[in-house]
XYZ file of C-alpha atoms in Angstrom:
746
model
C -27.953 221.015 51.992
C -25.462 220.014 49.273
C -23.128 217.091 48.550
C -19.366 217.642 48.528
C -17.004 214.691 47.887
C -19.600 212.212 49.113
C -20.501 214.150 52.277
C -23.782 216.011 52.873
C -23.024 219.516 54.164
C -25.423 222.140 55.492
C -25.032 225.550 53.850
C -25.665 228.517 56.153
C -27.499 231.558 54.832
C -24.763 233.822 56.242
C -22.156 232.182 53.998
C -20.940 234.044 50.908
C -18.706 232.863 48.072
C -16.672 235.313 45.981
C -14.601 234.575 42.881
C -11.891 236.947 41.622
C -10.577 236.475 38.088
C -7.923 237.887 35.784
C -9.194 236.881 32.345
C -6.745 235.906 29.614
C -3.667 235.331 31.782
C -1.337 232.438 31.020
C -1.710 229.569 33.440
C -5.329 230.511 34.187
C -8.348 228.364 33.279
C -11.690 229.896 32.356
C -14.639 229.009 34.589
C -17.279 226.790 32.950
C -20.347 228.678 31.774
C -22.627 226.575 33.999
C -20.722 227.825 37.064
C -20.466 231.409 35.849
C -24.254 231.550 35.483
C -24.667 230.974 39.240
C -22.653 234.074 40.169
C -23.452 237.718 39.657
C -20.665 239.221 37.497
C -19.151 242.532 38.590
C -16.531 244.329 36.509
C -13.993 246.187 38.648
C -12.846 249.406 37.005
C -9.476 251.115 37.408
C -9.829 253.251 40.561
C -8.904 256.899 40.974
C -5.297 256.528 42.099
C -4.924 260.133 43.162
C -7.813 259.907 45.626
C -6.406 256.698 47.135
C -2.937 258.263 47.406
C -4.338 261.362 49.082
C -6.206 259.355 51.719
C -3.258 257.063 52.445
C -0.846 259.989 52.685
C -3.145 261.603 55.238
C -3.351 258.306 57.124
C 0.460 258.172 57.206
C 0.593 261.681 58.705
C 1.246 263.957 55.693
C -0.306 267.429 56.007
C 0.156 268.464 52.345
C -1.403 265.206 51.138
C -3.481 266.764 48.330
C -0.531 268.395 46.537
C 1.783 265.396 47.021
C -0.875 262.934 45.799
C -1.257 264.948 42.597
C 2.507 264.772 41.948
C 2.645 261.082 42.881
C -0.201 260.174 40.499
C 1.276 262.254 37.667
C 4.659 260.543 38.099
C 3.235 257.028 37.849
C 1.077 257.869 34.818
C 4.133 259.333 33.065
C 6.325 256.350 33.993
C 3.769 253.976 32.462
C 3.889 255.918 29.190
C 7.571 256.836 28.906
C 9.647 253.957 30.287
C 10.483 250.911 28.186
C 7.909 248.103 28.454
C 9.355 245.688 31.022
C 7.322 242.896 32.583
C 8.745 243.594 36.030
C 7.694 247.246 36.037
C 4.616 247.700 38.209
C 2.885 251.041 38.691
C -0.318 249.625 40.221
C -1.929 249.880 43.629
C 0.313 247.314 45.357
C 3.429 249.256 44.362
C 1.766 252.532 45.348
C 0.851 251.181 48.782
C 4.429 249.977 49.376
C 5.837 253.422 48.521
C 3.346 255.087 50.861
C 4.259 252.728 53.716
C 7.952 253.560 53.184
C 7.160 257.281 53.061
C 5.192 257.034 56.309
C 8.011 255.255 58.132
C 10.523 257.865 56.887
C 8.264 260.712 58.027
C 7.892 259.254 61.512
C 11.594 258.408 61.807
C 12.739 261.941 60.993
C 10.144 264.335 62.371
C 10.225 267.913 61.110
C 11.493 267.010 57.636
C 9.953 268.636 54.577
C 7.154 266.319 53.385
C 8.079 266.715 49.707
C 11.625 265.574 50.537
C 10.266 262.505 52.340
C 8.009 261.435 49.450
C 10.763 262.145 46.912
C 13.169 259.919 48.851
C 10.578 257.124 49.171
C 9.772 257.217 45.443
C 13.434 257.240 44.476
C 14.738 254.623 46.918
C 11.838 252.212 46.361
C 11.831 252.333 42.552
C 15.521 252.686 41.642
C 16.327 248.994 42.400
C 14.015 247.783 39.622
C 14.726 250.447 36.977
C 16.938 249.427 34.039
C 20.026 251.500 33.274
C 18.585 252.803 29.997
C 15.440 254.032 31.813
C 17.211 255.605 34.781
C 17.755 258.999 33.092
C 14.047 259.290 32.229
C 12.955 258.236 35.723
C 15.245 260.677 37.511
C 14.331 263.446 35.050
C 10.603 263.053 35.758
C 11.242 262.944 39.494
C 13.267 266.179 39.383
C 10.641 267.907 37.194
C 7.825 267.049 39.612
C 9.852 267.859 42.737
C 12.023 270.840 41.646
C 14.815 271.829 43.991
C 14.465 268.584 45.960
C 17.300 266.078 46.211
C 17.578 264.604 49.725
C 20.436 262.143 50.307
C 19.666 258.435 50.419
C 19.008 257.042 53.877
C 22.292 255.283 54.599
C 23.488 252.991 57.362
C 27.251 253.539 57.212
C 27.976 251.004 59.964
C 26.089 248.315 58.053
C 27.822 249.226 54.782
C 31.196 248.772 56.484
C 30.169 245.267 57.589
C 28.957 244.492 54.036
C 32.396 245.425 52.666
C 34.095 243.376 55.386
C 31.951 240.273 54.704
C 32.516 240.599 50.946
C 36.287 240.823 51.409
C 36.269 237.788 53.706
C 34.346 235.880 51.002
C 37.042 236.661 48.423
C 34.985 239.313 46.621
C 35.914 242.840 45.585
C 32.893 244.957 46.523
C 32.468 248.219 44.626
C 29.944 250.927 45.502
C 27.326 249.419 43.173
C 27.541 245.994 44.847
C 27.232 247.509 48.336
C 24.258 249.561 47.124
C 22.531 246.406 45.824
C 22.985 244.638 49.159
C 21.542 247.644 50.991
C 18.644 247.916 48.533
C 17.782 244.267 49.102
C 17.723 244.768 52.864
C 15.450 247.798 52.418
C 13.081 245.762 50.238
C 12.996 242.952 52.791
C 11.870 245.390 55.469
C 8.631 246.083 53.571
C 8.109 242.979 51.375
C 8.085 239.272 52.207
C 8.707 238.289 48.568
C 11.717 239.510 46.586
C 12.511 238.988 42.901
C 16.273 239.102 42.226
C 16.445 239.718 38.485
C 18.995 240.444 35.786
C 21.170 238.786 33.137
C 23.428 235.896 34.055
C 26.588 236.574 36.019
C 25.606 239.890 37.615
C 26.212 238.692 41.219
C 22.587 238.134 42.283
C 23.597 235.090 44.332
C 26.391 236.963 46.077
C 24.073 239.861 46.969
C 21.798 237.799 49.215
C 24.682 235.671 50.537
C 26.585 238.750 51.683
C 23.392 240.229 53.155
C 22.885 237.017 55.166
C 26.495 237.096 56.408
C 26.152 240.784 57.297
C 23.043 240.159 59.388
C 24.620 237.197 61.198
C 27.810 239.189 61.870
C 25.716 242.085 63.101
C 26.377 245.750 63.719
C 27.235 247.303 67.072
C 25.824 250.674 67.962
C 22.808 252.526 66.532
C 21.191 250.858 63.494
C 19.512 252.874 60.747
C 18.513 250.000 58.431
C 14.987 248.766 59.267
C 15.506 245.090 58.349
C 18.825 244.867 60.182
C 17.152 246.476 63.188
C 14.714 243.522 63.253
C 17.300 240.790 62.614
C 20.658 242.023 63.937
C 23.067 239.179 64.876
C 20.428 236.496 64.363
C 21.139 233.199 62.615
C 19.676 232.972 59.109
C 18.407 229.639 57.749
C 18.307 229.361 53.937
C 16.618 226.549 52.005
C 17.241 226.551 48.251
C 14.961 224.828 45.740
C 15.126 224.802 41.947
C 11.428 224.489 40.995
C 12.341 223.541 37.422
C 14.431 220.508 38.396
C 11.313 218.791 39.752
C 7.714 218.451 38.583
C 4.932 220.679 39.934
C 3.620 217.712 41.944
C 7.059 217.133 43.468
C 7.242 220.848 44.249
C 3.913 221.252 46.073
C 2.975 217.653 46.906
C 0.179 215.401 45.690
C -2.358 212.789 46.748
C -1.430 209.245 45.704
C -4.572 208.100 43.892
C -3.886 204.430 44.636
C -3.414 204.734 48.418
C -5.186 208.111 48.971
C -2.129 209.192 50.977
C -0.660 212.672 50.880
C 2.946 212.947 49.644
C 4.749 216.152 50.594
C 6.525 218.238 47.978
C 9.753 220.206 48.392
C 8.014 223.538 48.966
C 5.412 222.254 51.408
C 8.004 220.197 53.308
C 10.530 222.999 53.808
C 7.965 225.733 54.395
C 6.284 223.654 57.124
C 9.675 222.724 58.608
C 10.729 226.380 58.877
C 7.315 227.533 60.142
C 7.346 224.916 62.921
C 10.733 225.962 64.289
C 10.159 227.678 67.658
C 12.623 230.555 67.204
C 11.918 233.744 65.268
C 15.304 234.011 63.571
C 15.118 234.896 59.843
C 14.171 232.005 57.536
C 14.650 232.437 53.782
C 13.283 230.097 51.125
C 15.260 230.639 47.930
C 13.542 229.592 44.704
C 16.399 229.560 42.206
C 15.028 228.764 38.764
C 12.999 230.022 35.827
C 9.454 231.184 36.466
C 6.552 229.498 34.765
C 2.808 229.806 35.218
C 2.481 226.189 36.394
C 4.164 226.719 39.744
C 4.272 230.464 40.355
C 0.528 231.089 39.980
C -0.189 228.624 42.802
C 1.847 230.868 45.108
C -0.210 234.022 44.613
C -1.906 233.670 48.013
C 1.525 233.109 49.602
C 2.993 236.182 47.960
C 0.166 238.592 48.758
C -0.984 239.806 52.171
C -2.667 236.474 52.978
C 0.787 234.788 53.246
C -0.829 231.349 52.966
C 0.313 228.339 50.945
C -2.797 226.251 50.229
C -2.036 222.637 49.283
C -4.177 220.098 47.368
C -4.626 218.291 50.710
C -6.475 221.402 51.986
C -3.619 222.077 54.416
C -2.732 225.745 54.778
C 0.808 226.716 55.772
C 1.374 230.287 56.879
C 4.451 232.245 55.876
C 5.366 233.726 59.242
C 6.572 237.352 59.641
C 10.224 236.292 59.991
C 10.076 234.132 56.831
C 10.906 235.492 53.366
C 10.591 234.153 49.817
C 13.472 235.049 47.484
C 13.132 234.299 43.765
C 16.412 234.311 41.823
C 15.245 234.522 38.224
C 16.242 235.748 34.765
C 13.010 237.499 33.790
C 9.221 237.504 34.113
C 8.590 236.296 30.564
C 6.080 233.644 31.643
C 4.674 235.368 34.725
C 1.427 237.308 34.804
C 1.125 240.946 35.902
C -0.642 239.656 39.025
C 2.563 237.836 39.979
C 4.843 240.791 39.248
C 2.862 243.106 41.526
C 3.197 240.831 44.549
C 6.965 241.088 45.061
C 9.639 243.669 45.623
C 11.982 243.686 42.625
C 15.739 244.169 42.641
C 17.017 244.314 39.060
C 20.797 244.099 38.714
C 22.080 245.300 35.344
C 25.214 244.035 33.650
C 27.734 246.828 34.205
C 31.264 246.257 35.496
C 30.846 242.988 37.402
C 33.605 241.456 35.280
C 36.098 243.909 36.799
C 35.068 242.903 40.329
C 35.572 239.270 39.380
C 39.033 239.758 37.873
C 40.159 241.896 40.819
C 38.970 239.254 43.278
C 40.742 236.511 41.330
C 44.003 238.475 40.992
C 44.171 239.216 44.723
C 43.297 235.619 45.609
C 45.157 233.438 43.097
C 48.182 235.497 42.013
C 49.713 235.952 45.520
C 49.422 232.173 46.024
C 51.246 231.632 42.714
C 53.918 234.221 43.647
C 54.568 232.421 46.940
C 54.757 229.048 45.185
C 57.167 230.384 42.540
C 59.176 232.203 45.263
C 59.197 235.700 43.734
C 61.432 238.123 45.622
C 58.760 240.794 45.269
C 55.390 239.015 45.691
C 53.551 242.204 44.643
C 55.210 242.214 41.198
C 52.991 239.475 39.634
C 49.878 241.069 41.166
C 50.617 244.519 39.720
C 51.545 243.066 36.316
C 48.321 241.055 36.160
C 46.150 244.025 37.177
C 47.834 246.119 34.474
C 47.252 243.432 31.816
C 43.588 243.120 32.810
C 43.005 246.860 32.372
C 45.002 246.962 29.118
C 43.344 244.077 27.304
C 39.938 243.107 28.677
C 37.837 246.311 28.230
C 38.894 246.645 24.573
C 38.326 242.944 23.844
C 34.860 242.910 25.453
C 33.847 246.019 23.484
C 35.047 244.463 20.206
C 33.418 241.084 20.900
C 30.024 242.649 21.608
C 30.230 244.941 18.592
C 31.500 242.590 15.892
C 31.459 238.885 16.676
C 28.927 236.083 16.958
C 29.854 232.892 18.811
C 28.821 229.365 17.937
C 26.427 229.497 20.909
C 25.369 232.628 22.855
C 27.847 233.535 25.608
C 27.541 236.258 28.248
C 30.332 238.666 29.166
C 30.846 236.887 32.474
C 31.211 233.605 30.562
C 34.289 234.963 28.757
C 35.773 236.402 31.941
C 35.101 233.248 33.989
C 36.838 231.200 31.303
C 39.757 233.647 31.244
C 40.445 233.457 34.988
C 40.094 229.653 34.932
C 42.594 229.358 32.064
C 44.996 231.784 33.743
C 44.760 229.781 36.952
C 45.754 226.683 34.990
C 48.649 228.514 33.329
C 50.094 230.227 36.412
C 52.553 227.538 37.443
C 56.248 227.832 38.374
C 57.136 225.525 35.473
C 55.530 228.022 33.052
C 56.519 231.307 34.712
C 59.509 231.191 37.057
C 60.562 233.816 39.591
C 62.956 235.429 37.089
C 60.223 236.120 34.541
C 59.715 239.708 33.455
C 56.519 241.452 32.405
C 56.794 240.231 28.786
C 56.568 236.559 29.863
C 53.433 237.264 31.888
C 51.961 239.090 28.899
C 52.620 236.152 26.539
C 50.678 233.750 28.756
C 47.947 236.332 29.337
C 47.548 236.847 25.577
C 47.280 233.098 24.934
C 44.594 232.846 27.638
C 42.660 235.788 26.115
C 42.762 234.294 22.614
C 41.073 231.082 23.755
C 38.803 232.571 26.440
C 37.291 235.202 24.131
C 37.848 233.592 20.731
C 37.705 229.876 21.486
C 33.967 229.697 20.761
C 34.172 231.559 17.434
C 33.274 229.573 14.315
C 32.034 230.250 10.771
C 28.459 231.511 10.877
C 26.185 232.856 8.137
C 29.107 232.749 5.709
C 31.361 234.876 7.941
C 34.713 233.458 9.095
C 34.750 234.910 12.597
C 37.978 233.186 13.627
C 39.857 234.700 10.692
C 38.354 238.112 11.504
C 39.412 237.791 15.148
C 42.918 236.691 14.107
C 43.266 239.687 11.775
C 41.915 242.160 14.356
C 44.150 240.785 17.108
C 47.346 241.051 15.062
C 46.505 244.649 14.100
C 45.353 245.761 17.564
C 47.924 244.118 19.836
C 51.522 244.257 18.648
C 53.474 243.925 21.899
C 53.207 240.108 21.756
C 53.912 238.948 18.219
C 52.625 235.612 16.959
C 54.511 233.817 14.151
C 53.444 235.090 10.724
C 52.488 231.638 9.435
C 48.973 230.496 10.279
C 46.645 232.113 12.810
C 46.811 232.948 16.510
C 44.956 229.672 17.152
C 47.814 227.568 15.762
C 50.311 228.178 18.573
C 50.938 227.461 22.231
C 53.800 228.578 24.495
C 56.673 226.167 24.994
C 57.390 226.582 28.709
C 61.043 225.577 28.257
C 61.842 228.237 25.671
C 59.061 230.743 26.535
C 58.353 231.078 22.816
C 55.387 230.272 20.608
C 55.418 226.814 19.029
C 52.838 225.136 16.749
C 50.341 222.765 18.352
C 51.537 220.177 15.828
C 54.757 219.844 17.873
C 52.738 218.079 20.571
C 51.522 215.341 18.218
C 52.532 211.709 18.535
C 52.130 209.150 15.745
C 49.454 206.504 16.221
C 49.976 202.953 14.970
C 46.707 201.394 13.816
C 46.368 197.639 13.391
C 43.149 196.843 11.537
C 43.305 193.174 12.563
C 43.386 193.916 16.306
C 41.609 197.274 16.707
C 38.316 198.823 15.780
C 38.450 202.258 14.138
C 35.927 203.695 16.601
C 38.175 202.800 19.542
C 41.186 204.717 18.182
C 41.659 208.463 18.603
C 44.004 210.110 16.093
C 45.391 213.410 17.451
C 45.693 216.395 15.105
C 46.966 219.949 15.555
C 43.377 221.114 16.300
C 42.720 218.367 18.832
C 46.076 219.069 20.507
C 44.750 222.501 21.488
C 41.450 221.065 22.705
C 43.243 218.352 24.694
C 45.538 220.970 26.260
C 42.592 222.902 27.679
C 40.573 219.784 28.523
C 43.521 218.481 30.564
C 43.745 221.867 32.272
C 40.031 221.996 33.189
C 40.167 218.387 34.413
C 42.945 219.287 36.851
C 41.051 222.405 37.995
C 37.733 220.457 38.278
C 35.961 222.995 36.054
C 33.168 222.139 33.569
C 34.038 222.060 29.860
C 31.887 222.142 26.720
C 32.646 221.386 23.071
C 30.202 222.825 20.530
C 30.229 221.939 16.856
C 28.244 220.574 13.953
C 27.587 216.887 13.501
C 30.639 214.922 12.367
C 33.341 217.267 13.669
C 34.725 214.720 16.140
C 33.497 216.186 19.435
C 32.465 212.869 20.976
C 35.576 211.064 19.757
C 37.754 213.845 21.171
C 36.281 213.486 24.670
C 36.301 209.693 24.507
C 39.989 209.868 23.582
C 40.616 211.853 26.766
C 38.471 209.586 28.959
C 40.292 206.507 27.652
C 43.581 207.839 29.037
C 42.393 208.863 32.508
C 44.912 208.065 35.208
C 44.436 206.207 38.450
C 41.862 207.722 40.766
C 39.728 209.026 37.878
C 36.420 207.564 36.671
C 34.061 208.537 33.866
C 30.370 208.017 33.185
C 29.118 208.664 29.623
C 25.517 209.912 29.381
C 23.841 210.440 25.998
C 20.897 212.842 26.042
C 18.004 212.503 23.622
C 14.635 214.142 23.105
C 12.950 211.898 25.678
C 15.566 212.157 28.458
C 13.697 213.061 31.646
C 15.038 214.441 34.898
C 14.197 211.362 37.008
C 16.156 208.942 34.812
C 18.992 211.483 34.509
C 19.293 211.783 38.298
C 19.284 207.982 38.647
C 22.144 207.728 36.132
C 24.114 210.436 37.962
C 23.642 208.625 41.288
C 24.516 205.184 39.874
C 28.262 205.802 40.325
C 28.006 207.488 43.738
C 28.194 206.110 47.249
C 27.210 207.554 50.596
C 30.162 209.005 52.513
C 28.845 210.479 55.754
C 25.509 212.038 56.620
C 24.198 213.766 53.511
C 27.530 213.669 51.644
C 27.932 211.534 48.515
C 30.742 210.967 46.040
C 32.462 208.431 43.762
C 33.739 205.206 45.402
C 36.856 205.580 47.556
C 39.026 208.596 46.788
C 38.138 208.582 43.088
C 37.051 211.599 41.091
C 34.249 211.230 38.554
C 33.783 212.916 35.168
C 30.219 212.978 33.818
C 30.428 213.070 30.013
C 27.084 214.418 28.768
C 26.714 214.116 24.991
C 24.088 216.035 22.962
C 23.413 218.267 25.935
C 20.755 220.400 24.234
C 18.599 217.478 23.030
C 16.031 217.037 25.897
C 12.647 218.456 24.974
C 11.621 221.832 26.333
C 8.436 222.320 28.304
C 5.969 225.044 27.199
C 8.006 227.536 29.235
C 11.302 226.861 27.399
C 12.982 224.868 30.158
C 14.591 221.416 30.011
C 14.380 219.808 33.453
C 17.606 217.720 33.140
C 19.457 220.978 32.402
C 17.927 222.557 35.523
C 19.114 219.634 37.663
C 22.633 220.001 36.263
C 22.582 223.734 37.007
C 21.482 223.098 40.583
C 24.356 220.636 41.014
C 26.983 222.965 39.523
C 25.642 226.071 41.262
C 24.910 224.657 44.706
C 26.882 221.403 44.865
C 23.825 219.332 45.729
C 20.466 217.979 44.645
C 17.573 216.426 46.588
C 16.413 212.881 47.237
C 13.125 212.781 45.361
C 11.470 210.435 47.882
C 12.882 211.473 51.259
C 13.170 215.169 50.255
C 16.574 215.314 51.947
C 19.570 217.181 50.568
C 22.424 215.244 48.943
C 25.783 217.015 48.784
C 27.699 215.708 45.755
C 31.501 216.055 45.767
C 34.442 215.133 43.501
C 32.473 215.235 40.257
C 32.894 217.250 37.066
C 31.011 217.728 33.777
C 32.390 217.529 30.241
C 29.727 218.044 27.591
C 29.207 218.172 23.822
C 26.509 219.956 21.871
C 25.370 220.484 18.283
C 24.079 224.081 17.970
C 21.828 223.175 15.019
C 19.927 220.357 16.761
C 17.516 219.949 19.659
C 16.831 223.156 21.561
C 19.868 224.829 19.842
C 21.006 226.497 23.099
C 20.912 225.795 26.829
C 20.010 227.941 29.822
C 22.505 230.869 29.868
C 22.823 230.513 33.645
C 24.259 227.026 33.079
C 26.199 227.997 29.942
C 28.103 230.635 31.939
C 29.754 227.969 34.090
C 31.382 226.137 31.155
C 34.558 226.846 29.258
C 33.125 226.647 25.735
C 35.199 225.799 22.656
C 33.977 225.588 19.061
C 34.969 222.427 17.194
C 35.150 222.933 13.433
C 35.478 220.367 10.674
C 39.192 219.397 10.573
C 41.361 220.982 7.871
C 42.874 219.121 4.906
C 46.120 218.281 6.711
C 44.245 216.894 9.711
C 41.890 214.836 7.530
C 44.881 213.409 5.662
C 46.453 212.442 8.980
C 43.261 210.866 10.378
C 42.307 208.826 7.320
C 45.946 208.124 6.472
C 46.443 206.520 9.889
C 43.504 204.170 9.371
C 44.100 203.359 5.696
C 47.854 202.873 6.059
C 47.236 200.597 9.038
C 44.859 198.539 6.931
C 47.241 198.384 3.931
C 50.247 197.275 6.005
C 49.805 193.665 4.913
C 49.410 194.578 1.233
C 52.097 195.062 -1.386
C 54.155 198.271 -1.567
C 52.290 199.330 -4.719
C 48.994 199.194 -2.822
C 50.458 201.022 0.168
C 51.670 203.854 -2.070
C 48.137 204.267 -3.431
C 46.758 204.982 0.063
C 47.668 208.676 0.109
C 46.343 209.249 -3.427
C 43.069 207.514 -2.582
C 42.523 209.809 0.398
C 43.458 212.917 -1.608
C 40.991 211.924 -4.324
C 38.208 211.203 -1.842
C 38.702 214.551 -0.072
C 38.794 216.446 -3.382
C 35.579 214.718 -4.439
C 33.964 215.559 -1.089
C 34.934 219.241 -1.393
C 33.462 219.359 -4.891
C 30.193 217.805 -3.734
C 29.948 220.231 -0.793
C 30.541 223.275 -3.005
C 28.173 222.072 -5.761
C 25.229 220.705 -3.781
C 24.612 223.451 -1.249
C 22.030 223.293 1.518
C 18.985 225.374 0.557
C 15.392 225.753 1.676
C 14.407 223.154 -0.929
C 17.310 220.777 -0.261
C 17.515 221.321 3.499
C 18.483 217.667 4.057
C 21.926 218.091 2.429
């Protein structure tokens, strides 16, 4: 007999207790010595893989199992030694078993095939999805060396691939062969694994891969089906539940027992997994976990991800992941996951290759024909062909140069530049800018202006290098078909839509009258030539409802710039300023976001009436990071921008949030320095530098002259000299007292 939680329980002699441990893994706690002493320790050694492979190959029906097992084992030993060390590479027994299961199904599906061909195809098709581009040559070379003269074609379902292309086109995408291959690889993984890791850098179309796969399955394929997963799910309705585990606490994710009332409170994962498991139909159910991995929440899912398929909750409830249910993890990397986690899932790694070209092609074929119809071009194909030509002329060379030479004020991905470019072009393509009589040169002028700010807008001085000046010099030498005025830089000009010529941003300035007796300095925004450019693009993004970010050092006027815009919002527009700090938590942030929203219908929420709301988030990178380098308020914002909703933290119901937009500011030398690249990609990012001498004279002159209005003329004349002297003194101090390791506080 023994006592357990106040209850006396009889222990049967036939009962056994086993403990399995992976010592030294992150997120794991060591057993206390007093407990260890009660168990007999057994060290499990690395087994003989070749013997296991041989037996499993025979079980799957292979006659030449001994020879094939020897090649299989040699391949995996060589891959461990020769490929780059990646956390998602797994050459252990779980991966081996999955390959053997695939090989067995291929052998039975195509009787009479050469067994070496079957194993070669299984090894290639199962492993290629997770191999990085730089390792692919080594992998294929080893495979060819071990299986000489063998190169069977990939098992393809041409009917399904046609539906994939059709669904992608209907979704406004431009599917290339690589995208179609990724969709097919994911379906092949889902046939043999119930957990899938979608991995890769930001902006490589991971989200679109599973969305198009879901649409393909629901559309269905008529006739014979080759794909195993489609064969199980053809024309069935797919239910997807998305959760960002990093926008909620671990307790809110799994659930917890309220210590005061002893009542169980469901978490997001337990609630949705139980809901899907209890549905009577056997249509596919996918739970999408879209967020960074950390040991706190992922390690608790090990029993769900392995063959047990059980989610065990603190309430002792066990929820089974049914055969038609899948877990999909959309993640950046496995930096904070243990090897035990990596082995439990099928991995689809999507490398950054030419996704930007797919994006620009999709945008050109979607947005440019609409513009051509609005502008009433006689030949509606003319703008499309011109834009496609400009994309191929400029973008590859610019991307190559940016990656090779330049460093931005905050790290930006390739897709960040391209997303910004198409957003800016969409704002510029208006009949008032480009009429139906415009020739190719007019299109090129606007395209060049968009490229300058999309690729070079986030450049700023760094480590003593003037990147903007470098970019200006390179641009003028490289691209000569569109000539900027010789005075100043390429950043100093916009296009006057009436003359279709470059004009300085200063032409857009209006004089501000400051009355020191009636106004406070902090409530007045003085426009300068630099802020005219920022305001131009901020106005554009506001109309397009796209997120915008200003990045710059302290004291460069970022906050004042945005406040100046928010103060002039027209009717039907609202704003809500939110200042982040080190202690900003996700619960208070969500409450602030919801404070200006009202319920519309069902689960839909938005600003009151027909208004549109701008969230102005200042010091965006200030919230503290958890031990796994994630800020939860940032994760909530990413869920909102990526999915258009968040969840009620008490009722666990979805809230669709509409008619809102984010404008943010950030100091790259404070707080966490950077934000999640998956969120950063969604913003048009502009670097805000310290204003130049002319701008400082204008700003301080406006305030000082307004204050001296009631003084004598002699005093008023001294205003300009006082400012010039103060600025000269400031420049001297800055150049003399430099920031060093000793005087880091300067």
